[in-house]
Each structure stands twice: as C-alpha cells, then as structure tokens.
Coordinates of C-alpha atoms and ligand atoms in Angstrom, one line a residue:
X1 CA 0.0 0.0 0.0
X2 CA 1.3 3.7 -0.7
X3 CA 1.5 5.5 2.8
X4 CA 2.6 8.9 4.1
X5 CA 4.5 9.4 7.2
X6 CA 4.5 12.7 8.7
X7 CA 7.1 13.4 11.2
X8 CA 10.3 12.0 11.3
X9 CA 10.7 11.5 15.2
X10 CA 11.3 8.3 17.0
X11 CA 7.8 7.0 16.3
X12 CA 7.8 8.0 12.5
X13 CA 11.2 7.0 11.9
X14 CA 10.8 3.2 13.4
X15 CA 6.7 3.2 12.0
X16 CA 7.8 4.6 8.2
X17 CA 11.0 2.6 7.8
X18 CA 9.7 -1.2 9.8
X19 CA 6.5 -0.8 7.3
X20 CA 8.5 -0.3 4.1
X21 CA 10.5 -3.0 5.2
X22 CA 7.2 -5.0 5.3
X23 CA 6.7 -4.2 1.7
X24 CA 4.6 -0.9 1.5
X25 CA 5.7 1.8 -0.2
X26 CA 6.3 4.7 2.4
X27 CA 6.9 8.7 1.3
X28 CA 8.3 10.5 5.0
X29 CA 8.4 13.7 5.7
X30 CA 9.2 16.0 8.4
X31 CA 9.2 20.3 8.3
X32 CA 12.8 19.8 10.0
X33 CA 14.9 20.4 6.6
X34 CA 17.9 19.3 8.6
X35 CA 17.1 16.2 9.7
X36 CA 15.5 15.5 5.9
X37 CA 18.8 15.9 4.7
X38 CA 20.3 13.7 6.9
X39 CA 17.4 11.2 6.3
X40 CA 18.4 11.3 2.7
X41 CA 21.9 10.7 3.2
X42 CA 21.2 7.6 4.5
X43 CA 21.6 8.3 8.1
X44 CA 19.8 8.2 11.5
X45 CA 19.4 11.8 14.0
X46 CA 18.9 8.7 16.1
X47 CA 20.0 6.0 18.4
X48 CA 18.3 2.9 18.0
X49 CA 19.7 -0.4 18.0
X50 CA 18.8 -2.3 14.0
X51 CA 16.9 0.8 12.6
X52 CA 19.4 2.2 10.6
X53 CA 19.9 -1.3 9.1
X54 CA 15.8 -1.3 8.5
X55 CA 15.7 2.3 7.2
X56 CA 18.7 1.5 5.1
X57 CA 17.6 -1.6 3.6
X58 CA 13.8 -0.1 2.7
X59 CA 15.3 2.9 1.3
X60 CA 17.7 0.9 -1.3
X61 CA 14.7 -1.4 -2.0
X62 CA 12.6 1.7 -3.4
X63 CA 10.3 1.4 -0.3
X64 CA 11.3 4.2 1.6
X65 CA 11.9 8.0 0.8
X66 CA 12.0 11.0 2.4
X67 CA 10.8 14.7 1.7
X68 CA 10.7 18.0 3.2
X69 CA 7.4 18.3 0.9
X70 CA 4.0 17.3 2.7
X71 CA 1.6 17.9 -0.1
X72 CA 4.2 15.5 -1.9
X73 CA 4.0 12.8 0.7
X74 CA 0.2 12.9 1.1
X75 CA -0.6 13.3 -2.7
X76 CA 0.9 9.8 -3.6
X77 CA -0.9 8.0 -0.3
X78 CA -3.9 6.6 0.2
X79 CA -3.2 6.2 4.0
X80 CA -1.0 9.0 6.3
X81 CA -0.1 8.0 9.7
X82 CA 0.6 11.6 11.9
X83 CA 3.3 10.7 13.7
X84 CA 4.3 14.3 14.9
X85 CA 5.5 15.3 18.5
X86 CA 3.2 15.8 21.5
X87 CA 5.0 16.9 24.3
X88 CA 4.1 18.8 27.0
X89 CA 2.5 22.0 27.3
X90 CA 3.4 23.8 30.9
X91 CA 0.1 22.7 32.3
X92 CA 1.4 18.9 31.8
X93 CA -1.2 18.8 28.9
X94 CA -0.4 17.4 25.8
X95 CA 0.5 20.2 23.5
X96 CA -1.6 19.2 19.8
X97 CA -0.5 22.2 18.1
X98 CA 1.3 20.1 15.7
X99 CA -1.2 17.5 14.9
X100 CA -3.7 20.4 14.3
X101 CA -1.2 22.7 11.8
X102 CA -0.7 18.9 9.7
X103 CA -4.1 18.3 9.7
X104 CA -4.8 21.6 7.8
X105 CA -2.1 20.7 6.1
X106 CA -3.3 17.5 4.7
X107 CA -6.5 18.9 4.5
X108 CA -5.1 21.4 1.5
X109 CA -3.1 18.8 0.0
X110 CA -5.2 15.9 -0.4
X111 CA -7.2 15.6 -3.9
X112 CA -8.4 12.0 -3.3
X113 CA -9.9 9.9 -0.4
X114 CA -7.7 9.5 2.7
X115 CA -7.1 7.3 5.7
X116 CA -5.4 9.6 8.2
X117 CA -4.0 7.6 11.2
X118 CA -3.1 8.8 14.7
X119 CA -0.1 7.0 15.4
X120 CA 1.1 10.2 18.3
X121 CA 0.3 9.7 22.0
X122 CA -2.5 11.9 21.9
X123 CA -5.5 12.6 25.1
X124 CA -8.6 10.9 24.0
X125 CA -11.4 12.5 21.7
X126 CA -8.7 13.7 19.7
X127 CA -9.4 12.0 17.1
X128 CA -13.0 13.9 16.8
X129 CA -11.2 17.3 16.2
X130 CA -9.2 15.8 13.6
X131 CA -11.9 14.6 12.2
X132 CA -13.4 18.4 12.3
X133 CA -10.0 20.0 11.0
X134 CA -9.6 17.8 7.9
X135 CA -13.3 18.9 7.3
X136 CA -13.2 22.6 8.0
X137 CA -9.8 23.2 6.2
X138 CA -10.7 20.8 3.2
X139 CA -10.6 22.5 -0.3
X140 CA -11.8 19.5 -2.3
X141 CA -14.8 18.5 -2.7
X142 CA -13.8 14.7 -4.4
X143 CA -11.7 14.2 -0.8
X144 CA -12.7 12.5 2.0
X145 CA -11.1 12.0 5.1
X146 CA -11.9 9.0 7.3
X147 CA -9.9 8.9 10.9
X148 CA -8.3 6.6 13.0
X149 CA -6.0 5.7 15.9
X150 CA -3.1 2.9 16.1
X151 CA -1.5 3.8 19.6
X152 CA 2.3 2.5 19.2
X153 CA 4.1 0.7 22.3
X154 CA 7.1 0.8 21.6
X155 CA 10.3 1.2 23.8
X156 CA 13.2 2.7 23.1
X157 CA 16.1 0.3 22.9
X158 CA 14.0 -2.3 21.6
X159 CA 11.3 -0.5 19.1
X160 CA 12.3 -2.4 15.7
X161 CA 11.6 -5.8 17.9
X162 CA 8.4 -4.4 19.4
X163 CA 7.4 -3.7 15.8
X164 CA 7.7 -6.5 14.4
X165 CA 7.0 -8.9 17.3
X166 CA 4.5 -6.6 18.9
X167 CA 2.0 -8.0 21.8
X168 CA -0.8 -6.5 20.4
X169 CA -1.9 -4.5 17.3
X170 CA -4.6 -1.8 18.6
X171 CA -6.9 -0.4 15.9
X172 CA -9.5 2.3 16.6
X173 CA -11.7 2.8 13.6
X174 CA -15.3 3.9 12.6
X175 CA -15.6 2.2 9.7
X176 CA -15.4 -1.3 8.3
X177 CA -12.7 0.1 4.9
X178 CA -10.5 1.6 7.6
X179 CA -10.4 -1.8 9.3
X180 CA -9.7 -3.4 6.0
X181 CA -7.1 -0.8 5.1
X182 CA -5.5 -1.5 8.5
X183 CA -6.1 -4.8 8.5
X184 CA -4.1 -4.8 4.9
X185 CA -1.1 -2.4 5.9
X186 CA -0.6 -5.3 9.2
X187 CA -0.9 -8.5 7.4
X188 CA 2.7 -9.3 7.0
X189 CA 3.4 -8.5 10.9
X190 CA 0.2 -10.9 11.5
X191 CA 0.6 -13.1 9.1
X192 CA 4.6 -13.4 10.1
X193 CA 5.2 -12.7 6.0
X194 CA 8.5 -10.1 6.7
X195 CA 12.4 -10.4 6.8
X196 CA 13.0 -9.6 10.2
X197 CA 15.8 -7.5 11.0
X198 CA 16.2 -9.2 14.5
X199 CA 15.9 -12.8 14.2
X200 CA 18.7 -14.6 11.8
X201 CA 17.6 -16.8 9.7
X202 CA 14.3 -16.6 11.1
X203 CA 12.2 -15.7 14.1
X204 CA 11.6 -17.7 17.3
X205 CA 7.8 -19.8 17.0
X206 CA 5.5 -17.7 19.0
X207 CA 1.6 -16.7 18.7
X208 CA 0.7 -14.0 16.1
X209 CA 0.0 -10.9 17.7
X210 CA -3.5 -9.8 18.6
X211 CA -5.4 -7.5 16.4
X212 CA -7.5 -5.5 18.7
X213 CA -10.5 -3.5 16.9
X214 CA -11.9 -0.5 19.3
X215 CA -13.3 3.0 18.9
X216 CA -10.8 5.4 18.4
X217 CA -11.5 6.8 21.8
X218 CA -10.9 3.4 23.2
X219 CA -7.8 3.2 21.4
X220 CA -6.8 6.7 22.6
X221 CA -7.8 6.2 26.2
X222 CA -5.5 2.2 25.8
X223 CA -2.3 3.9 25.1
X224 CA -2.2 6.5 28.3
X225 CA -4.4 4.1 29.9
X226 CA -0.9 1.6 29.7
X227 CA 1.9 3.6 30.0
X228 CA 0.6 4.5 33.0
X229 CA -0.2 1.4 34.6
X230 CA 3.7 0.7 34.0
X231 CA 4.2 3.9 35.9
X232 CA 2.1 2.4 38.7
X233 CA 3.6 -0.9 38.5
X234 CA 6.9 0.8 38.7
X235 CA 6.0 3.2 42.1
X236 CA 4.0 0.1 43.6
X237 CA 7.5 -1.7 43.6
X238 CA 9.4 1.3 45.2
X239 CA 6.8 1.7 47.7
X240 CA 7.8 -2.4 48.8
X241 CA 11.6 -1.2 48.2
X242 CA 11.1 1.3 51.3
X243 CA 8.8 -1.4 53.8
X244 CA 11.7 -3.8 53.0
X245 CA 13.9 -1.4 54.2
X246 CA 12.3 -0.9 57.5
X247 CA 11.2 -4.3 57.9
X248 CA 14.3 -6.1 56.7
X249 CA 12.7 -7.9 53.6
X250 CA 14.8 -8.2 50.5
X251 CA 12.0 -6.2 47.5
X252 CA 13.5 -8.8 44.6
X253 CA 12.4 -11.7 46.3
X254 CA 9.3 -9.5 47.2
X255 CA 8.8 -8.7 43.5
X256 CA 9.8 -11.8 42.1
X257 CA 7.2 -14.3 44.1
X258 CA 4.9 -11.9 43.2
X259 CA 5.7 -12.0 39.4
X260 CA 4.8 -15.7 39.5
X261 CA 1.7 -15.1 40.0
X262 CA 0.2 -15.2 36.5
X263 CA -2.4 -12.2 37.3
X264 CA 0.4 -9.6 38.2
X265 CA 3.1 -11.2 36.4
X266 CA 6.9 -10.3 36.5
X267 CA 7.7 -7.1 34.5
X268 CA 8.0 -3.4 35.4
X269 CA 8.1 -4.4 39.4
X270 CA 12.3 -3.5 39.6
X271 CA 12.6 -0.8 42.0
X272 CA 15.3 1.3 41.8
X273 CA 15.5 5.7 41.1
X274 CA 12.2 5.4 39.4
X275 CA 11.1 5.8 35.7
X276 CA 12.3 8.3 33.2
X277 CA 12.2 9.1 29.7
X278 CA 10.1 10.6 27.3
X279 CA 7.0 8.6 27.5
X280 CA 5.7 7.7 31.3
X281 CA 6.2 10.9 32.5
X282 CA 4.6 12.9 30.2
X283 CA 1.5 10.3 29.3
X284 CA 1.2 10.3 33.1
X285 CA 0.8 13.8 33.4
X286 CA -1.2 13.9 30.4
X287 CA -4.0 11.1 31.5
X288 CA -3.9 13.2 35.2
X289 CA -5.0 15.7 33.0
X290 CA -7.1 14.9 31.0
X291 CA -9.1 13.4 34.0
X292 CA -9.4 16.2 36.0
X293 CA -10.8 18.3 32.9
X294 CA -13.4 15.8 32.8
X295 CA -13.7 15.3 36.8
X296 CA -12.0 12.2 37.1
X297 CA -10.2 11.8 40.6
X298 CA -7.1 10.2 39.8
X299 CA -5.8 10.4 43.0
X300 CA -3.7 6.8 42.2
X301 CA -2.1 8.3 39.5
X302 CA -1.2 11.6 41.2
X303 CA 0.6 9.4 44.4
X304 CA 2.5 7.1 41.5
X305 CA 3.8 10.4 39.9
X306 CA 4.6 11.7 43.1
X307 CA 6.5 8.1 44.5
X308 CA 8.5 8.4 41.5
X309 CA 9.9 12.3 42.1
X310 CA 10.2 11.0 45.8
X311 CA 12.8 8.6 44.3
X312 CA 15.3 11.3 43.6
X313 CA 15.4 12.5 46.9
X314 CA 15.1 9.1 49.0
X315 CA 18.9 8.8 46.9
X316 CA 20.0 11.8 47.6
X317 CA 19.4 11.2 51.5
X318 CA 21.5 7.8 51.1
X319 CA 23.9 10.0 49.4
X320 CA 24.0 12.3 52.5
X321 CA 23.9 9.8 54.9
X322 CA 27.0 8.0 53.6
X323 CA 29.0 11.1 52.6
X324 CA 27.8 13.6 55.4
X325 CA 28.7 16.1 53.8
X326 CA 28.7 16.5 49.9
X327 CA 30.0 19.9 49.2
X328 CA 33.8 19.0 47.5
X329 CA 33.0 15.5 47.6
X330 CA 34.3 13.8 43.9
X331 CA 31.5 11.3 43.2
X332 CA 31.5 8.7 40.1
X333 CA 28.2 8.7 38.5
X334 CA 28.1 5.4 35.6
X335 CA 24.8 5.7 33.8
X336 CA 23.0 9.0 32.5
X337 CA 20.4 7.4 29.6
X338 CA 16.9 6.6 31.3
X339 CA 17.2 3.3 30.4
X340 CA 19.9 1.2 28.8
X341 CA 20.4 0.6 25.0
X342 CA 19.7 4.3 24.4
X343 CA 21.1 7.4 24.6
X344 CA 17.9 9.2 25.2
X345 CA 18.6 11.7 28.4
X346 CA 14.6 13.4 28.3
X347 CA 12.9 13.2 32.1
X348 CA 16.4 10.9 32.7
X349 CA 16.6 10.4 36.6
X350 CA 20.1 10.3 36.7
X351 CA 20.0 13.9 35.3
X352 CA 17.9 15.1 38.0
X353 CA 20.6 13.6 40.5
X354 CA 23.6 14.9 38.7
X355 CA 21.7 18.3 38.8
X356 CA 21.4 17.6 42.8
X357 CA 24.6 17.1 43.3
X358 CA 26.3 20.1 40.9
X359 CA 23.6 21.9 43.5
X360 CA 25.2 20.6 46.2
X361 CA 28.3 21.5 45.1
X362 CA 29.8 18.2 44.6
X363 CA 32.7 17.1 41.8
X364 CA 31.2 14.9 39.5
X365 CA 32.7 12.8 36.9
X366 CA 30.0 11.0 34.6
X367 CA 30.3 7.9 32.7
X368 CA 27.7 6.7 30.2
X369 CA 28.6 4.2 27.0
X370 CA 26.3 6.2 24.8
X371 CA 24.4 9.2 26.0
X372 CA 27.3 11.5 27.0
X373 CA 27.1 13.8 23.8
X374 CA 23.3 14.4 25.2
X375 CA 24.0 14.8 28.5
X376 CA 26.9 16.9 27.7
X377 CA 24.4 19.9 26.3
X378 CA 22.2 19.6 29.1
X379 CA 24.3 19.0 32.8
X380 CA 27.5 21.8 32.6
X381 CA 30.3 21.9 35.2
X382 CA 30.0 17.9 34.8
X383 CA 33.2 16.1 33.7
X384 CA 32.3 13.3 31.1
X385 CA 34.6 10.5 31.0
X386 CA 34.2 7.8 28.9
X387 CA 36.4 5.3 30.6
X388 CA 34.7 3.7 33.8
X389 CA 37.4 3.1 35.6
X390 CA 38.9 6.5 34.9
X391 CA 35.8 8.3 36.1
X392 CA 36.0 5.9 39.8
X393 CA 40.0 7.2 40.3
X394 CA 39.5 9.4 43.2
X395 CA 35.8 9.2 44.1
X396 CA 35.0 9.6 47.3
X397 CA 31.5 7.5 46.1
X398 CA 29.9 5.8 43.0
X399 CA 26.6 5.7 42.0
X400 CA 25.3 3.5 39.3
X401 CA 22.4 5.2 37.8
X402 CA 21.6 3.4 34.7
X403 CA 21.6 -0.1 34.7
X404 CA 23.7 -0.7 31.7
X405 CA 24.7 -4.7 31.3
X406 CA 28.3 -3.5 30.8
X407 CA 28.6 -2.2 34.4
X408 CA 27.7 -5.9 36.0
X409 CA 31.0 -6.8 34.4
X410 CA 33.2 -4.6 35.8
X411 CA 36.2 -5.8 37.4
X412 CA 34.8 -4.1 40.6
X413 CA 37.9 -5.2 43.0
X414 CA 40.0 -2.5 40.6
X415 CA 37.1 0.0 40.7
X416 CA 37.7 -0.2 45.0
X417 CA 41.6 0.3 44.4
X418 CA 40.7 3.4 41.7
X419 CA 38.4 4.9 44.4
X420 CA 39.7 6.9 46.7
X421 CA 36.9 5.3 49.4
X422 CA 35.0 2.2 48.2
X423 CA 31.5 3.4 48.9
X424 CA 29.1 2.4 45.6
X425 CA 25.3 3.4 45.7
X426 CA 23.3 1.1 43.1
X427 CA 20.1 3.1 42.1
X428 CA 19.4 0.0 40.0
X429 CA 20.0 -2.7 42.3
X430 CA 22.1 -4.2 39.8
X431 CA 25.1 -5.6 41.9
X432 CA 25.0 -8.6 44.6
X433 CA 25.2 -6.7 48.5
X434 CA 26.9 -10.0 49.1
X435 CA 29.4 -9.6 46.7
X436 CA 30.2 -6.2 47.0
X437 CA 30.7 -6.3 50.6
X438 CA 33.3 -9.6 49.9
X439 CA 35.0 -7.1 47.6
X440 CA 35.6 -5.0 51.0
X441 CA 33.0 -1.8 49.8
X442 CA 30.6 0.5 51.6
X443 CA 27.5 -0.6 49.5
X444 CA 23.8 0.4 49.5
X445 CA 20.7 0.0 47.2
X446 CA 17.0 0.4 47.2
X447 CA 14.8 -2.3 49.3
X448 CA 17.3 -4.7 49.9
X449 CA 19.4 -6.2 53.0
X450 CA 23.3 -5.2 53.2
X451 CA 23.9 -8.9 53.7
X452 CA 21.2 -11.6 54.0
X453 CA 21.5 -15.2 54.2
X454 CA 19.5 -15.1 51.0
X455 CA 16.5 -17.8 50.2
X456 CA 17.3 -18.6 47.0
X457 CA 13.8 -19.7 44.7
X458 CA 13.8 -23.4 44.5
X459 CA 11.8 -24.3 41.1
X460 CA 9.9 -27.9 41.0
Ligands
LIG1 C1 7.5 3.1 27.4 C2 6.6 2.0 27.2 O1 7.2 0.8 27.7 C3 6.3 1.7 25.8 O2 5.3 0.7 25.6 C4 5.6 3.0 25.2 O3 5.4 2.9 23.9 C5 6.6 4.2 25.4 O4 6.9 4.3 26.8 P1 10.1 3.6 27.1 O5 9.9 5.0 27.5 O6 11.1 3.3 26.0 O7 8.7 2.8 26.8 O8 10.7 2.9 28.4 P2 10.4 1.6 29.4 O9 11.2 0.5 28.9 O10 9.0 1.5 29.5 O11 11.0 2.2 30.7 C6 10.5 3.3 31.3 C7 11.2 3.7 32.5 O12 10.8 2.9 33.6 C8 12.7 3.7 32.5 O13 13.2 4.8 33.1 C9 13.1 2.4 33.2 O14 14.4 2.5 33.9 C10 12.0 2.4 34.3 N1 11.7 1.1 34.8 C11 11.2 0.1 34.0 C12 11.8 0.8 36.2 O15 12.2 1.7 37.0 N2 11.4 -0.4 36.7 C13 11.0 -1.4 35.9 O16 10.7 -2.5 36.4 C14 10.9 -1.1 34.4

C-alpha cells in the first residue's frame, strides 16, 4: 500500500521505515529540513539499535523515501499516519498544536480519499477534532477524510523488535474500509510474512499478535491508559523497596514471588531511582489531565507520579547519609540514559541527581557508554569521562544510575583500588550486597538487606 508518514521523530522513523521494510511503499516527511537531509543521506538523527539497518535496507529497496514536501508525501498515499511530536505544554497537557497545523495541512493537499491515522500519543477525543480539521480546512470536494488511531508501544532500545513482534496491534476505527485498510497495511506482521531484522535466519515460533478492533477513543484512552499502569507498576514496587527497608525484607524476592503469579506477572516491578524518559512521565501527566478536565479523581495516579519524584530525593538522603557532607565530595556517576540501550537523556533520573549534586556542590565525573554527547548539552560543570574506571580514580563514592549490562561486568575489585573510598550506591540494584561487601566496599541500594542469608527460589 502507498502511505505517508508525517514526522520524522522516534515513532515516524521506526513506524515509516519497519513498514516499508514489510513491503509498502512509504513517502516521510518532516518540516525539520535538517534532519531531511540527513534522512536522505542515508543516516539516522537517532540512536536505536537495527533501525538504521531497517531504514537502510527499505530505502535501497525503493520502499522508503523522504521529503521536506507534505503535499508530496500525502498526494501519492492513500493512508498517512501523523506521527508528529506531543510533548508537554506547561500545564502537563499534551500540547496538539502540531497534529492540528498537519491536519490543515493535509486537508489542502489531499485531492483524493484519505485514511489519516493517529499513530502520536494523543489525550482521547482527539481524534473527533481531527476529524473536524480535515473537514473545516478541506478545499476539495472529491476528498474525503476517514480517521483513525493505532497507539504505538514501543520502547526505546527495543522498538524495531516491538514492531515487528508486537504484543498486540490496537486499531481504533469507525468504519469497516478503515479496518480493512489496517487490517491490509498489518498483514505481514500478522501473518509473520516479513524479513525480520532481528531474528537470523528466522524468528523464534511464538503466537501471532492480537489485532485489537476498538473506537478510536478506546484506542486513545488504551495507550495512556498503559503507559501508565507501568508507571504504577513501577511506584507500587518502590513503595515495597522502602517497607523492605524498615522491615528487613529483600523487594526482589518480594517482586519476584509476586511476578509468578500469573495475574500480576513479572515485569516493570524493579525498583530502583524510578522511571524516566520521554513517554511515562509525560502520558502520566497527560492522563492526570485529562481526568481532571473531565472530573476524574485520579488520586492513584497523582501518588504514582509523586512516589516516582520522591525517588530522587530518598537517593540523595542515602547519598547524605553515607558522605555527610557532599560539598567537595568527587563522586563517580556510571549511567546518564533513562534506560539502557539508548542514549535518550529526556525526564532521565540520573540527570535530575547529577543536577542535585552540581547543587550541592559536589565534583562529578559521569560515565555513560552512549548518552554523553546528550547529557553533555544539558548538565554543565559535569566532567564526562568515557572510561569507567577513569571516572572511579578518586571518588569519594559511585553511583550506578543506569543499569547498563556492561557495568555488571566490571572488574569491581579495581574500581575499590581506583576509588579513593569504596562506597558504591546502586540506584538499580544491579550488583549482589553479598558480593560487594566480599569485595571489602561500603554498599547500598533500594529495598534490599546489606547482607542476607539469601533464600534462593527453589523451582519444582
Ligand atoms: C515506554 C513503554 O514501555 C512503551 O510501551 C511506550 O510505547 C513508550 O513508553 P520507554 O519509554 O522506552 O517505553 O521505556 P520503558 O522501557 O517502558 O522504561 C520506562 C522507565 O521505567 C525507564 O526509566 C526504566 O528505567 C523504568 N523502569 C522500567 C523501572 O524503573 N522499573 C521497571 O521495572 C521497568
């Protein structure tokens, strides 16, 4: 099928290049003439892991091109997926002016039917005053415009996987061609009929994913509705965290006998600094919201957003508590991405403690393997190193931040000789307490015992 993407962010980048690499024929654009050029030379404004392979590959089949030209995208489709920004106005709501100025955009452009797609994280009923701008701003009488929402759930780090392998395909139409359209741009992931860029020679046996038909508010209301019930997941687990720090229980074997139990189930309960990035935070604030303008009381949502900024300081008392005093104090920080395998720093909780800490008036020395350059704009009067064990010579303490899989292999008996005191906080409780206290170092973490003759989980 011919299809437009508009906006050449995260979403549209991933959406425009995994469904050209499915086959259709996909025209992006973007009104960022920069980032078109780079597009066009062939490379990524973007880190994230197999996409450039994907976008690469499409583009030298034919299947993928880009355009600083909107009217040229849309002209040529007969479905556009909006895939422009939403962040967030100062009020924590979603700020649409984008999705309005390209819907009067298309609107102009179009001179034959249209399937126009929400693919943006966008407040529900949304998809209503698209409906009304595309009519309003129309100037052609042989157009029509018919609406719909496919919410993405992607996560960064892993988004060409969760394209391709997704959970669940969520469709929210009003029409039975919309459907079918759909329906028809999905049927390879479905139907398993794609060259996956993941899995050499091919992929793992698993069920097809589920192709969920809803209203388009439904669909709307299912992506905030998610994101943040993995918020709450997330501030549910640090609230165990702190009771198993009072009351002596260890929160991962807390977490993980809960996990097993089918109807909670095991993901998103690792407590640690809390969640970051460019997603939870915002769709959080945007469902709170979006609730209270319809008189909702959220009040569960309100106490996970506020668990999760309580995060920050609950570190920065361990930090205080170890140190005493912080002012002058060199401390190691490894980690500055919100999550591994990306070197996205937006809403990053390690920022917000590097920004304590230069507060403070601490020496800082920060150590991340990919989101330096990032960080770098954002967090002066830090020193970036790029070698760990460089940025440990000296410190008076370490914190691990981000729980990159490279930092579990440290050789962590020569990060205690670097330092100039062996004190490690893990935000991520990523190391053993065991372990690190054989190594002979100072070591805390979120929810769990120093030292604790540990029941390990005895499976049948
Ligand atoms: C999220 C959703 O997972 C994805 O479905 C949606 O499309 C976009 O938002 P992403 O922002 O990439 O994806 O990050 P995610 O992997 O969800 O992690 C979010 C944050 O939660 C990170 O800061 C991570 O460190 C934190 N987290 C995650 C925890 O603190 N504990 C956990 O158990 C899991």
């Amino acid at each position: 099928m011919r299809l437009a993407v508009i906006g050449c962010g995260y979403v549209g980048l991933v959406t425009g290049s995994c469904l050209a690499e499915a086959g259709h024929e996909v025209v992006a654009t973007d009104n960022d003439v920069a980032r078109i050029e780079t597009l066009r030379a062939g490379r990524l404004p973007i880190h994230e892991p197999g996409l450039d392979l994907v976008m690469q590959r499409a583009c030298a089949a034919g299947r993928l091109r880009f355009t600083g030209d909107l009217a040229e995208a849309v002209g040529a489709a007969e479905a556009i997926f909006i895939c422009v920004g939403t962040p967030p106005l100062e009020s924590g709501e979603a700020d649409l002016s984008a999705i309005d100025n390209v819907a009067r955009q298309i609107a102009a452009a179009a001179s034959s039917p249209k399937l126009v797609i929400e693919k943006s994280t966008v407040p529900a009923q949304t998809g209503e005053q698209l409906r009304r701008a595309l009519a309003v701003y129309g100037r052609n009488s042989d157009t029509t415009f018919r609406v719909a929402s496919n919410p993405e759930f992607l996560r960064e780090g892993t988004a060409v996987y969760d394209f391709f392998h997704p959970d669940r395909i969520v469709i929210g139409v009003e029409d039975q061609e919309a459907q079918r359209q759909l329906r028809e741009i999905y049927r390879p992931i479905l139907e398993g009929k794609f060259r996956c860029p993941v899995h050499q020679p091919v992929c793992p046996a698993g069920r097809p994913p589920a192709f969920l038909v809803t209203t388009i508010a439904s669909a709307e209301l299912i992506k905030h509705a998610s994101n943040s019930f993995l918020g709450l997941k997330i501030s549910y687990a640090n609230v165990i965290a702190d009771l198993c720090e009072r009351l002596g229980g260890d929160v991962e074997e807390v977490t993980r006998a809960m996990g097993l139990d089918p109807r909670i189930g095991p993901q998103f309960l690792n407590a640690g600094l809390g969640f970051g990035g460019f997603c939870l935070p915002k769709d959080i604030q945007a469902f709170l919201r979006l609730a209270e303008r319809h008189g909702v009381d959220f009040t569960l949502l309100k106490e996970t957003e506020k668990i999760n900024k309580r995060r920050i300081d609950q570190l920065m008392e361990k930090i205080q508590k170890a140190l005493w005093v912080v002012k002058d104090k060199r401390i190691a920080v490894l980690g500055l991405a919100f999550k591994p395998n990306t070197d996205d720093v937006r809403f990053a909780p390690a920022i917000e403690v590097v920004r304590r800490l230069l507060a403070e008036r601490a020496v800082v020395r920060a150590s991340d393997p990919v989101a330096m350059e990032k960080a770098r704009a954002i967090l002066p009067g830090v020193e970036f190193i790029e070698d760990p064990y460089r940025a440990a010579q000296g410190a008076d303490a370490l914190l691990l931040l981000t729980e990159w899989a490279q930092y579990r292999e440290l050789d962590w008996k020569r990060i205690s000789r670097e330092m100039a005191r062996p004190l490690v906080i893990d935000a991520r409780n990523m190391l053993s307490p065991a372990e690190m206290k054989a190594l002979g170092f100072e070591y805390d973490c979120f929810g769990r015992p120093a030292l604790n003759t540990r029941t390990t989980l005895v499976t049948a």
